[in-house]
Amino acid sequence: RALPAMMQWVRTQKPGESGINIVTADFVELGDFISTVIKLNYVFEEGEANT
């Protein structure tokens, strides 16, 4: 029930000092939670490359 809202929130997060660093859940097999969290790492890497 809360998964769509949580997934939307996760997708809008930014990694790093003023962002989010850890996301945990007890339902990681549902939806695309794992791939969404992994994609945050690519956002971080892109930010590092641009600095």
XYZ file of N, CA and C in Angstrom:
153
model
N 0.812 -1.203 0.000
C 0.000 0.000 0.000
C 0.853 1.263 0.000
N 1.881 1.252 0.812
C 2.750 2.428 0.890
C 3.874 2.386 -0.130
N 4.044 1.256 -0.801
C 5.174 1.106 -1.717
C 5.216 2.169 -2.808
N 4.135 2.465 -3.515
C 4.234 3.494 -4.558
C 4.706 4.848 -4.025
N 4.205 5.258 -2.883
C 4.622 6.543 -2.311
C 6.083 6.501 -1.895
N 6.502 5.394 -1.298
C 7.898 5.284 -0.883
C 8.823 5.261 -2.090
N 8.445 4.534 -3.134
C 9.277 4.458 -4.325
C 9.408 5.834 -4.970
N 8.346 6.596 -4.999
C 8.418 7.953 -5.547
C 9.383 8.796 -4.726
N 9.320 8.670 -3.413
C 10.221 9.410 -2.532
C 11.667 9.000 -2.775
N 11.933 7.693 -2.870
C 13.297 7.202 -3.099
C 13.843 7.758 -4.407
N 13.033 7.772 -5.456
C 13.488 8.254 -6.771
C 13.886 9.728 -6.746
N 13.351 10.493 -5.821
C 13.664 11.923 -5.778
C 14.851 12.249 -4.881
N 15.412 11.259 -4.216
C 16.506 11.501 -3.282
C 17.831 11.690 -4.005
N 18.708 12.387 -3.344
C 20.065 12.610 -3.845
C 21.036 12.070 -2.812
N 22.076 11.372 -3.231
C 23.055 10.856 -2.282
C 24.001 11.958 -1.818
N 24.695 11.703 -0.749
C 25.728 12.628 -0.311
C 25.439 13.298 1.015
N 26.265 14.280 1.332
C 26.236 14.931 2.639
C 24.889 15.557 2.980
N 24.267 16.232 2.053
C 22.984 16.868 2.343
C 21.810 16.068 1.799
N 22.072 14.844 1.392
C 21.026 13.983 0.860
C 20.893 12.714 1.669
N 20.484 11.673 0.994
C 20.243 10.389 1.641
C 21.434 9.469 1.410
N 21.802 8.712 2.418
C 22.934 7.805 2.298
C 22.547 6.342 2.446
N 21.450 6.058 3.133
C 21.020 4.682 3.361
C 19.512 4.595 3.170
N 19.063 3.557 2.461
C 17.644 3.265 2.328
C 17.464 1.806 2.705
N 16.579 1.514 3.639
C 16.312 0.131 4.030
C 14.819 -0.142 3.983
N 14.484 -1.391 3.771
C 13.087 -1.816 3.768
C 13.037 -3.310 4.011
N 11.904 -3.796 4.463
C 11.767 -5.226 4.691
C 10.988 -5.904 3.569
N 10.835 -5.219 2.450
C 10.086 -5.773 1.324
C 10.832 -5.553 0.017
N 12.126 -5.711 0.038
C 12.940 -5.370 -1.124
C 12.640 -6.214 -2.348
N 11.959 -7.334 -2.180
C 11.650 -8.152 -3.345
C 10.470 -7.603 -4.143
N 9.779 -6.622 -3.610
C 8.622 -6.061 -4.291
C 9.014 -4.935 -5.232
N 8.335 -4.858 -6.340
C 8.545 -3.761 -7.272
C 9.980 -3.660 -7.745
N 10.412 -2.457 -7.964
C 11.778 -2.234 -8.445
C 12.607 -1.505 -7.395
N 12.386 -1.825 -6.137
C 13.076 -1.157 -5.032
C 14.584 -1.262 -5.168
N 15.086 -2.468 -5.377
C 16.533 -2.680 -5.433
C 17.156 -1.886 -6.575
N 16.591 -1.984 -7.766
C 17.181 -1.272 -8.904
C 17.084 0.242 -8.727
N 16.035 0.723 -8.093
C 15.903 2.160 -7.851
C 16.985 2.655 -6.904
N 17.242 1.907 -5.840
C 18.284 2.299 -4.894
C 19.658 2.229 -5.558
N 19.895 1.203 -6.354
C 21.177 1.083 -7.056
C 21.381 2.262 -7.998
N 20.326 2.722 -8.645
C 20.440 3.862 -9.560
C 20.905 5.125 -8.842
N 20.618 5.242 -7.534
C 21.112 6.397 -6.782
C 22.632 6.442 -6.800
N 23.278 5.274 -6.848
C 24.740 5.240 -6.920
C 25.242 5.876 -8.209
N 24.533 5.674 -9.307
C 24.940 6.273 -10.572
C 24.772 7.786 -10.531
N 23.726 8.269 -9.861
C 23.535 9.707 -9.699
C 24.724 10.283 -8.945
N 25.157 9.587 -7.891
C 26.302 10.026 -7.102
C 27.566 10.045 -7.946
N 27.802 8.991 -8.720
C 29.000 8.919 -9.558
C 29.013 10.032 -10.593
N 27.864 10.340 -11.178
C 27.791 11.420 -12.160
C 28.119 12.757 -11.502
N 27.636 12.964 -10.288
C 27.930 14.196 -9.557
C 29.405 14.319 -9.239
N 30.045 13.217 -8.874
C 31.476 13.214 -8.587
C 32.280 13.532 -9.844
N 31.846 13.028 -10.979
C 32.561 13.253 -12.230
C 32.472 14.714 -12.663
N 31.415 15.389 -12.251
C 31.210 16.781 -12.654
C 31.841 17.780 -11.694
N 32.484 17.300 -10.628
C 33.090 18.246 -9.681
C 34.576 18.325 -9.856
